[in-house]
């Protein structure tokens, strides 16, 4: 949870001073690693550096004032940067200028204290002072870590908390069970077996790729900085650059908000969620080979795909948080898009067939909804793929034969103390009703019209 900080002048100076000291320590630690390696061909570990801290503080006495765990956390940042570099995940660590140094972290409960009930309040930093903060946390509990961040002229505190509330008791868990098909034509196709619902990604996200491309194109026309040619960036380039980065950040924020909103809606009414095991590689390779290359590729690949990944993991996280069950359906084995949810008949559909139309039992349904249904029934143990069909309308115990089917699922006692209580914000059914009314004019109807063409 991030709060905006409103320090007074004197405190702000102190914050800047602390940030500078952390930056200097960071650079010293980077330097130490490089020189040790160059001179003695020896690599320095985090623990060696940590053990040097007391001696370091004897020489640089200004560091005595700073919380020692926060200093360790800064050394950890150095360690992390080197680790990433060694693994080939990141660039060679660099010395940082103060402009590129964001702040510091209190990794435990010392060095700061929070006066807040989750909304606004005050942050006390030792040796710095009491700072007003504004913001609202969705969940609140005992603060465990606190990171001070300086960005675009503003100060923030990012605080993580240990939530005290218990896992929902079985009788208060939301009772709904849904299958969800992610991606493809609608962002989400959700079903509980009776009510179906499709959710589109917000328009801004769908257009984001296009907007960013446009902004980058404008940027390319301006004079970019070039060290070799000794060219400085033009003012227009800088302006265009800031536009691109603002847009990118906006997209990231919106995606984040949308993902959390959708996931919360789902989990508010359901504690049992079945969805496909996501194999991203697979999806892209189909897009390359398939006839509908354009449609698939035009699905705002990068931006929405990232969204689907996040959506999936967020739903999983939230379901586990309340002590529910999240089932990953192995699509290769079950083939949700090729199986009839009513009779189990399997029939291969190409990507352009948007409607499931069963040749055996005559069941007609949107392709993605049908797939979501198959996943739900399979997860409940009502379908055992290929081996036969045992769906007879009776609802099996959600926790039923899952393990026998080799599904990975999480049950209540696996999720630990981090779980928390949620308000019931309406069941999936209520949600479905509201959405259906809405979609009468837009979503669903046009969906089916276009797909039956
Ligand atoms: Zn059928």
Coordinates of C-alpha atoms and ligand atoms in Angstrom, one line a residue:
X1 CA 0.0 0.0 0.0
X2 CA 1.4 3.3 -1.0
X3 CA 0.8 6.6 0.9
X4 CA 1.8 10.0 -0.3
X5 CA 3.9 11.8 2.2
X6 CA 3.6 15.5 3.1
X7 CA 6.8 16.4 4.9
X8 CA 7.4 19.9 6.1
X9 CA 10.5 21.8 4.9
X10 CA 12.8 20.7 7.7
X11 CA 11.7 17.1 7.4
X12 CA 12.0 17.1 3.7
X13 CA 15.6 18.2 4.0
X14 CA 16.2 15.4 6.4
X15 CA 14.6 12.9 3.9
X16 CA 16.8 14.2 1.1
X17 CA 19.9 13.8 3.4
X18 CA 19.0 10.2 4.2
X19 CA 18.4 9.4 0.6
X20 CA 21.8 10.8 -0.3
X21 CA 23.5 8.7 2.4
X22 CA 21.8 5.6 1.1
X23 CA 22.8 6.5 -2.4
X24 CA 26.4 7.0 -1.3
X25 CA 26.4 3.6 0.5
X26 CA 24.9 2.0 -2.6
X27 CA 27.6 3.4 -4.8
X28 CA 30.3 2.5 -2.3
X29 CA 29.1 -1.1 -2.2
X30 CA 29.0 -1.3 -6.0
X31 CA 32.5 0.2 -6.1
X32 CA 33.7 -2.3 -3.5
X33 CA 32.5 -5.2 -5.6
X34 CA 34.1 -4.0 -8.8
X35 CA 37.5 -3.1 -7.3
X36 CA 37.7 -6.3 -5.4
X37 CA 37.1 -8.2 -8.5
X38 CA 39.4 -6.1 -10.7
X39 CA 42.3 -6.1 -8.2
X40 CA 42.0 -9.4 -6.6
X41 CA 39.8 -11.3 -8.9
X42 CA 37.6 -11.9 -5.9
X43 CA 33.8 -11.5 -5.7
X44 CA 32.3 -10.0 -2.6
X45 CA 29.2 -11.4 -1.1
X46 CA 26.3 -9.6 0.6
X47 CA 27.4 -11.0 4.0
X48 CA 30.9 -9.7 3.7
X49 CA 29.6 -6.3 3.0
X50 CA 27.1 -6.5 5.8
X51 CA 29.8 -7.5 8.2
X52 CA 31.8 -4.4 7.1
X53 CA 29.0 -2.1 8.1
X54 CA 30.1 -1.5 11.8
X55 CA 33.7 -0.6 10.6
X56 CA 32.2 1.5 7.8
X57 CA 30.2 3.4 10.4
X58 CA 33.3 4.1 12.5
X59 CA 34.8 5.9 9.6
X60 CA 31.7 7.5 8.2
X61 CA 30.0 8.5 11.4
X62 CA 27.0 10.1 9.8
X63 CA 25.8 6.6 9.1
X64 CA 25.5 5.9 12.8
X65 CA 22.3 7.8 12.8
X66 CA 20.7 5.6 10.2
X67 CA 18.7 2.5 11.0
X68 CA 21.1 -0.4 10.5
X69 CA 18.5 -2.7 9.0
X70 CA 17.7 0.0 6.4
X71 CA 21.5 0.1 5.6
X72 CA 21.4 -3.6 5.2
X73 CA 18.5 -3.4 2.9
X74 CA 20.4 -1.0 0.7
X75 CA 23.3 -3.5 0.5
X76 CA 20.7 -6.1 -0.3
X77 CA 19.7 -3.9 -3.3
X78 CA 23.2 -4.0 -4.5
X79 CA 23.3 -7.7 -4.0
X80 CA 20.1 -8.0 -6.0
X81 CA 21.4 -5.9 -8.8
X82 CA 24.6 -8.1 -9.1
X83 CA 22.6 -11.3 -8.9
X84 CA 20.4 -10.2 -11.7
X85 CA 23.4 -9.2 -13.7
X86 CA 25.1 -12.6 -13.1
X87 CA 22.0 -14.4 -14.1
X88 CA 21.8 -12.4 -17.3
X89 CA 18.5 -10.8 -16.3
X90 CA 19.8 -7.3 -15.8
X91 CA 22.4 -4.9 -17.0
X92 CA 25.7 -4.4 -15.3
X93 CA 25.1 -2.5 -12.1
X94 CA 25.9 1.1 -12.3
X95 CA 26.8 3.9 -10.0
X96 CA 23.6 5.9 -9.4
X97 CA 23.2 9.6 -9.4
X98 CA 20.9 11.0 -6.8
X99 CA 18.4 11.7 -9.6
X100 CA 18.1 8.0 -10.3
X101 CA 18.1 6.9 -6.7
X102 CA 14.6 6.3 -5.4
X103 CA 14.9 5.8 -1.7
X104 CA 15.4 3.3 1.0
X105 CA 13.7 0.4 2.8
X106 CA 13.0 -0.5 6.4
X107 CA 12.9 -4.3 6.0
X108 CA 11.4 -5.1 9.4
X109 CA 9.6 -3.3 12.2
X110 CA 12.3 -1.0 13.4
X111 CA 13.2 2.5 12.4
X112 CA 9.7 3.6 11.8
X113 CA 6.2 3.4 13.2
X114 CA 2.8 4.0 11.6
X115 CA -0.1 5.9 13.1
X116 CA -2.9 4.9 10.9
X117 CA -5.9 2.7 10.6
X118 CA -5.3 2.2 6.9
X119 CA -6.6 5.6 5.8
X120 CA -4.3 8.6 6.0
X121 CA -2.5 9.1 9.3
X122 CA 1.1 9.7 10.2
X123 CA 4.5 8.0 9.7
X124 CA 7.2 8.4 12.2
X125 CA 10.7 7.8 11.0
X126 CA 13.4 7.6 13.6
X127 CA 16.0 10.5 13.4
X128 CA 13.7 12.2 10.8
X129 CA 10.4 13.0 12.3
X130 CA 6.7 12.7 12.1
X131 CA 5.2 13.0 8.6
X132 CA 1.6 13.4 7.5
X133 CA 0.5 10.8 5.0
X134 CA -2.5 10.4 2.8
X135 CA -3.9 7.4 1.1
X136 CA -6.2 4.5 1.7
X137 CA -5.3 0.8 2.1
X138 CA -7.7 -1.9 1.1
X139 CA -6.5 -4.2 3.8
X140 CA -4.8 -3.1 7.0
X141 CA -2.9 -4.8 9.7
X142 CA 0.5 -4.7 11.4
X143 CA 3.1 -2.9 9.2
X144 CA 6.0 -5.2 8.3
X145 CA 8.1 -3.3 5.9
X146 CA 8.3 0.3 4.8
X147 CA 9.9 1.8 1.7
X148 CA 10.5 5.5 1.3
X149 CA 10.3 6.5 -2.4
X150 CA 11.0 9.8 -4.0
X151 CA 9.5 10.2 -7.5
X152 CA 8.8 13.2 -9.6
X153 CA 9.3 15.6 -6.8
X154 CA 7.0 13.8 -4.4
X155 CA 7.6 11.5 -1.5
X156 CA 5.8 8.2 -0.9
X157 CA 5.8 5.5 1.7
X158 CA 5.1 2.0 0.5
X159 CA 4.0 -0.1 3.5
X160 CA 3.3 -3.8 3.6
X161 CA 1.2 -5.2 6.3
X162 CA 0.5 -8.5 8.0
X163 CA -3.2 -8.9 8.0
X164 CA -4.5 -10.1 11.3
X165 CA -7.8 -11.4 10.2
X166 CA -8.3 -15.1 9.9
X167 CA -9.1 -17.2 6.9
X168 CA -12.8 -17.1 6.3
X169 CA -14.6 -19.8 8.1
X170 CA -16.0 -22.5 5.8
X171 CA -19.6 -21.3 6.5
X172 CA -18.8 -17.7 5.6
X173 CA -16.9 -18.5 2.4
X174 CA -18.7 -17.3 -0.7
X175 CA -20.5 -20.4 -2.1
X176 CA -20.1 -19.8 -5.8
X177 CA -18.1 -21.9 -8.1
X178 CA -17.1 -20.7 -11.6
X179 CA -15.1 -21.7 -14.6
X180 CA -13.3 -18.9 -16.4
X181 CA -11.9 -18.8 -19.9
X182 CA -9.3 -16.1 -20.3
X183 CA -8.3 -14.3 -23.4
X184 CA -9.3 -14.7 -27.0
X185 CA -12.4 -12.8 -28.1
X186 CA -13.7 -11.6 -24.8
X187 CA -11.2 -10.9 -22.1
X188 CA -13.0 -13.2 -19.7
X189 CA -15.8 -15.7 -20.1
X190 CA -17.2 -16.7 -16.8
X191 CA -19.9 -19.3 -16.0
X192 CA -21.3 -21.0 -12.9
X193 CA -23.1 -23.5 -15.1
X194 CA -26.3 -21.4 -15.3
X195 CA -25.3 -17.8 -15.6
X196 CA -22.8 -16.8 -18.1
X197 CA -21.0 -13.6 -18.3
X198 CA -18.4 -12.1 -20.6
X199 CA -16.2 -9.2 -19.6
X200 CA -14.3 -7.0 -22.1
X201 CA -11.1 -5.3 -21.3
X202 CA -11.6 -1.6 -20.9
X203 CA -11.4 0.4 -24.1
X204 CA -8.3 2.3 -23.0
X205 CA -6.4 -1.0 -22.6
X206 CA -7.6 -2.2 -25.9
X207 CA -6.3 0.9 -27.6
X208 CA -3.2 1.3 -25.5
X209 CA -0.9 -0.4 -27.9
X210 CA -2.0 1.8 -30.7
X211 CA -1.7 5.0 -28.5
X212 CA 1.8 4.0 -27.4
X213 CA 2.9 3.2 -30.9
X214 CA 1.6 6.6 -32.1
X215 CA 3.5 8.4 -29.3
X216 CA 6.7 6.5 -30.0
X217 CA 6.4 7.3 -33.7
X218 CA 6.3 11.0 -32.9
X219 CA 9.3 10.5 -30.6
X220 CA 11.3 8.9 -33.4
X221 CA 10.9 11.9 -35.6
X222 CA 12.6 14.1 -33.0
X223 CA 16.3 14.3 -32.5
X224 CA 17.3 11.6 -30.1
X225 CA 20.5 11.8 -28.0
X226 CA 23.5 10.0 -29.5
X227 CA 26.7 9.8 -27.6
X228 CA 28.8 8.8 -30.6
X229 CA 27.7 11.7 -32.7
X230 CA 27.8 13.9 -29.6
X231 CA 24.2 14.9 -30.1
X232 CA 22.1 16.1 -27.3
X233 CA 18.4 15.3 -27.1
X234 CA 16.2 18.0 -28.5
X235 CA 13.6 19.6 -26.3
X236 CA 10.9 18.2 -28.5
X237 CA 12.4 14.7 -28.1
X238 CA 12.4 15.1 -24.3
X239 CA 8.8 16.2 -24.5
X240 CA 7.8 13.3 -26.6
X241 CA 9.8 10.9 -24.4
X242 CA 8.0 12.1 -21.3
X243 CA 4.7 11.6 -23.2
X244 CA 5.6 8.0 -24.0
X245 CA 6.6 7.2 -20.4
X246 CA 3.5 8.9 -19.0
X247 CA 1.4 6.8 -21.3
X248 CA 3.2 3.6 -20.4
X249 CA 2.7 4.3 -16.8
X250 CA -0.9 5.1 -17.2
X251 CA -1.5 1.8 -19.1
X252 CA 0.3 -0.1 -16.3
X253 CA -1.8 1.6 -13.7
X254 CA -5.1 1.1 -15.5
X255 CA -4.2 -2.5 -16.2
X256 CA -3.4 -3.0 -12.5
X257 CA -6.7 -1.4 -11.4
X258 CA -8.8 -3.3 -13.9
X259 CA -7.2 -6.6 -12.9
X260 CA -7.8 -6.1 -9.2
X261 CA -11.3 -4.9 -9.8
X262 CA -12.3 -7.9 -11.9
X263 CA -10.5 -10.4 -9.6
X264 CA -12.2 -8.9 -6.5
X265 CA -15.6 -9.1 -8.2
X266 CA -15.1 -12.8 -9.0
X267 CA -13.7 -13.7 -5.6
X268 CA -16.5 -11.8 -3.7
X269 CA -19.0 -14.4 -4.8
X270 CA -16.9 -17.4 -5.5
X271 CA -14.5 -19.5 -3.5
X272 CA -14.0 -22.1 -6.2
X273 CA -12.5 -21.1 -9.5
X274 CA -11.4 -23.3 -12.4
X275 CA -9.4 -21.9 -15.2
X276 CA -6.9 -23.2 -17.7
X277 CA -3.3 -23.8 -17.1
X278 CA -1.9 -20.9 -19.1
X279 CA 0.6 -21.8 -21.7
X280 CA 1.5 -18.5 -23.3
X281 CA 4.0 -19.9 -25.8
X282 CA 1.2 -22.1 -27.1
X283 CA -1.1 -19.2 -27.7
X284 CA 1.4 -17.2 -29.7
X285 CA 2.4 -20.2 -31.8
X286 CA -1.2 -20.8 -32.7
X287 CA -1.5 -17.1 -33.6
X288 CA 1.4 -17.5 -36.0
X289 CA 0.1 -20.6 -37.7
X290 CA -3.6 -20.0 -37.6
X291 CA -5.7 -18.5 -40.3
X292 CA -6.9 -15.8 -38.0
X293 CA -3.4 -14.5 -37.5
X294 CA -4.5 -10.9 -37.8
X295 CA -7.3 -11.1 -35.3
X296 CA -5.2 -12.9 -32.8
X297 CA -2.2 -10.8 -33.3
X298 CA -4.3 -7.7 -33.2
X299 CA -5.5 -8.6 -29.8
X300 CA -3.1 -6.0 -28.4
X301 CA -0.7 -8.8 -27.8
X302 CA 1.8 -7.5 -25.3
X303 CA -0.5 -5.3 -23.3
X304 CA -3.5 -7.5 -22.9
X305 CA -1.5 -10.7 -22.6
X306 CA 0.3 -9.3 -19.7
X307 CA -3.1 -8.4 -18.3
X308 CA -4.3 -12.0 -18.7
X309 CA -1.3 -13.3 -16.9
X310 CA -1.8 -10.8 -14.1
X311 CA -5.5 -11.5 -14.0
X312 CA -4.9 -15.1 -13.6
X313 CA -2.4 -14.8 -10.8
X314 CA -4.4 -12.2 -9.1
X315 CA -7.5 -14.3 -9.0
X316 CA -5.4 -17.2 -7.8
X317 CA -3.9 -15.1 -5.1
X318 CA -7.3 -13.7 -4.0
X319 CA -9.0 -17.1 -4.0
X320 CA -6.2 -18.5 -1.9
X321 CA -6.4 -15.5 0.4
X322 CA -9.9 -16.3 1.5
X323 CA -9.1 -20.0 1.8
X324 CA -10.9 -21.0 -1.4
X325 CA -9.9 -23.5 -4.2
X326 CA -8.2 -22.5 -7.4
X327 CA -8.0 -25.3 -10.0
X328 CA -5.7 -25.2 -13.0
X329 CA -7.2 -27.3 -15.7
X330 CA -4.6 -29.0 -18.0
X331 CA -6.0 -28.0 -21.3
X332 CA -4.0 -30.5 -23.3
X333 CA -5.7 -33.3 -21.5
X334 CA -9.1 -31.9 -21.1
X335 CA -9.5 -29.8 -24.3
X336 CA -12.1 -27.4 -23.1
X337 CA -12.7 -25.7 -26.4
X338 CA -13.3 -29.0 -28.2
X339 CA -15.6 -30.7 -25.7
X340 CA -19.3 -30.3 -25.3
X341 CA -20.1 -29.3 -21.7
X342 CA -23.5 -31.1 -21.8
X343 CA -22.7 -34.4 -23.3
X344 CA -18.9 -34.7 -23.5
X345 CA -18.8 -35.2 -27.3
X346 CA -15.5 -34.0 -28.7
X347 CA -15.3 -32.1 -31.9
X348 CA -12.4 -30.1 -33.2
X349 CA -13.1 -26.5 -33.8
X350 CA -10.9 -24.1 -35.7
X351 CA -10.2 -20.8 -34.1
X352 CA -12.7 -18.9 -36.4
X353 CA -15.7 -21.0 -35.2
X354 CA -17.0 -18.8 -32.4
X355 CA -20.0 -20.9 -31.4
X356 CA -20.1 -24.3 -29.9
X357 CA -22.8 -26.2 -31.7
X358 CA -22.9 -29.8 -30.6
X359 CA -23.7 -32.4 -33.3
X360 CA -24.8 -35.0 -30.8
X361 CA -26.9 -33.2 -28.2
X362 CA -27.6 -29.9 -30.0
X363 CA -26.2 -27.7 -27.2
X364 CA -25.5 -24.3 -28.6
X365 CA -23.3 -21.8 -26.7
X366 CA -20.6 -19.2 -27.2
X367 CA -17.4 -21.0 -27.7
X368 CA -15.5 -19.4 -24.8
X369 CA -18.5 -19.8 -22.4
X370 CA -18.7 -23.5 -23.4
X371 CA -15.0 -23.9 -22.7
X372 CA -15.4 -22.2 -19.3
X373 CA -18.3 -24.7 -18.6
X374 CA -16.1 -27.7 -19.4
X375 CA -13.4 -26.4 -17.1
X376 CA -15.8 -25.9 -14.3
X377 CA -17.4 -29.3 -14.6
X378 CA -14.1 -31.0 -15.0
X379 CA -12.7 -29.2 -11.9
X380 CA -15.7 -30.3 -9.9
X381 CA -15.1 -33.8 -11.0
X382 CA -18.2 -34.1 -13.1
X383 CA -16.3 -34.7 -16.3
X384 CA -13.4 -37.0 -16.5
X385 CA -12.0 -36.1 -19.8
X386 CA -12.0 -38.6 -22.6
X387 CA -12.4 -41.4 -20.1
X388 CA -16.1 -40.9 -20.2
X389 CA -18.7 -38.6 -18.9
X390 CA -20.4 -38.6 -15.6
X391 CA -22.2 -35.3 -15.5
X392 CA -25.7 -36.0 -14.3
X393 CA -26.7 -32.6 -13.0
X394 CA -25.8 -33.3 -9.4
X395 CA -23.2 -30.9 -8.1
X396 CA -20.2 -32.7 -6.7
X397 CA -18.4 -31.6 -3.7
X398 CA -16.0 -28.9 -4.9
X399 CA -13.2 -30.5 -2.9
X400 CA -14.2 -33.9 -4.3
X401 CA -12.0 -36.1 -6.4
X402 CA -9.6 -33.3 -7.4
X403 CA -6.5 -34.9 -6.1
X404 CA -7.2 -38.1 -7.8
X405 CA -7.5 -36.2 -11.0
X406 CA -4.0 -34.9 -10.5
X407 CA -5.1 -31.3 -10.3
X408 CA -3.1 -28.8 -8.4
X409 CA -5.3 -27.0 -6.0
X410 CA -5.0 -25.2 -2.8
X411 CA -7.2 -25.8 0.1
X412 CA -7.9 -23.8 3.2
X413 CA -5.1 -25.0 5.4
X414 CA -2.4 -24.5 2.8
X415 CA -2.9 -20.8 2.8
X416 CA -1.3 -19.3 5.7
X417 CA -1.6 -16.4 8.1
X418 CA -1.7 -13.8 5.4
X419 CA -5.3 -14.5 4.7
X420 CA -7.9 -12.0 5.4
X421 CA -11.6 -11.4 5.6
X422 CA -13.4 -9.8 2.8
X423 CA -16.7 -8.0 2.6
X424 CA -19.3 -9.8 0.6
X425 CA -19.8 -7.5 -2.3
X426 CA -22.6 -9.4 -4.0
X427 CA -22.5 -12.8 -5.4
X428 CA -21.5 -13.8 -8.9
X429 CA -25.2 -14.2 -9.7
X430 CA -26.0 -10.7 -8.8
X431 CA -23.1 -9.5 -10.7
X432 CA -24.2 -11.6 -13.7
X433 CA -27.6 -10.1 -13.6
X434 CA -26.3 -6.5 -13.5
X435 CA -23.9 -7.2 -16.3
X436 CA -26.5 -8.9 -18.4
X437 CA -28.8 -5.9 -18.2
X438 CA -25.9 -3.7 -19.2
X439 CA -24.9 -5.9 -22.0
X440 CA -28.3 -6.1 -23.5
X441 CA -27.4 -2.9 -25.4
X442 CA -23.8 -3.6 -26.0
X443 CA -21.6 -6.5 -25.0
X444 CA -23.1 -9.9 -25.2
X445 CA -25.6 -9.2 -28.0
X446 CA -23.1 -7.9 -30.4
X447 CA -20.9 -10.7 -29.3
X448 CA -23.3 -13.4 -30.5
X449 CA -24.2 -11.5 -33.6
X450 CA -20.7 -11.1 -34.8
X451 CA -19.9 -14.7 -33.9
X452 CA -22.8 -16.3 -35.8
X453 CA -21.9 -14.6 -39.0
Ligands
LIG1 ZN1 -23.3 -32.2 -26.8

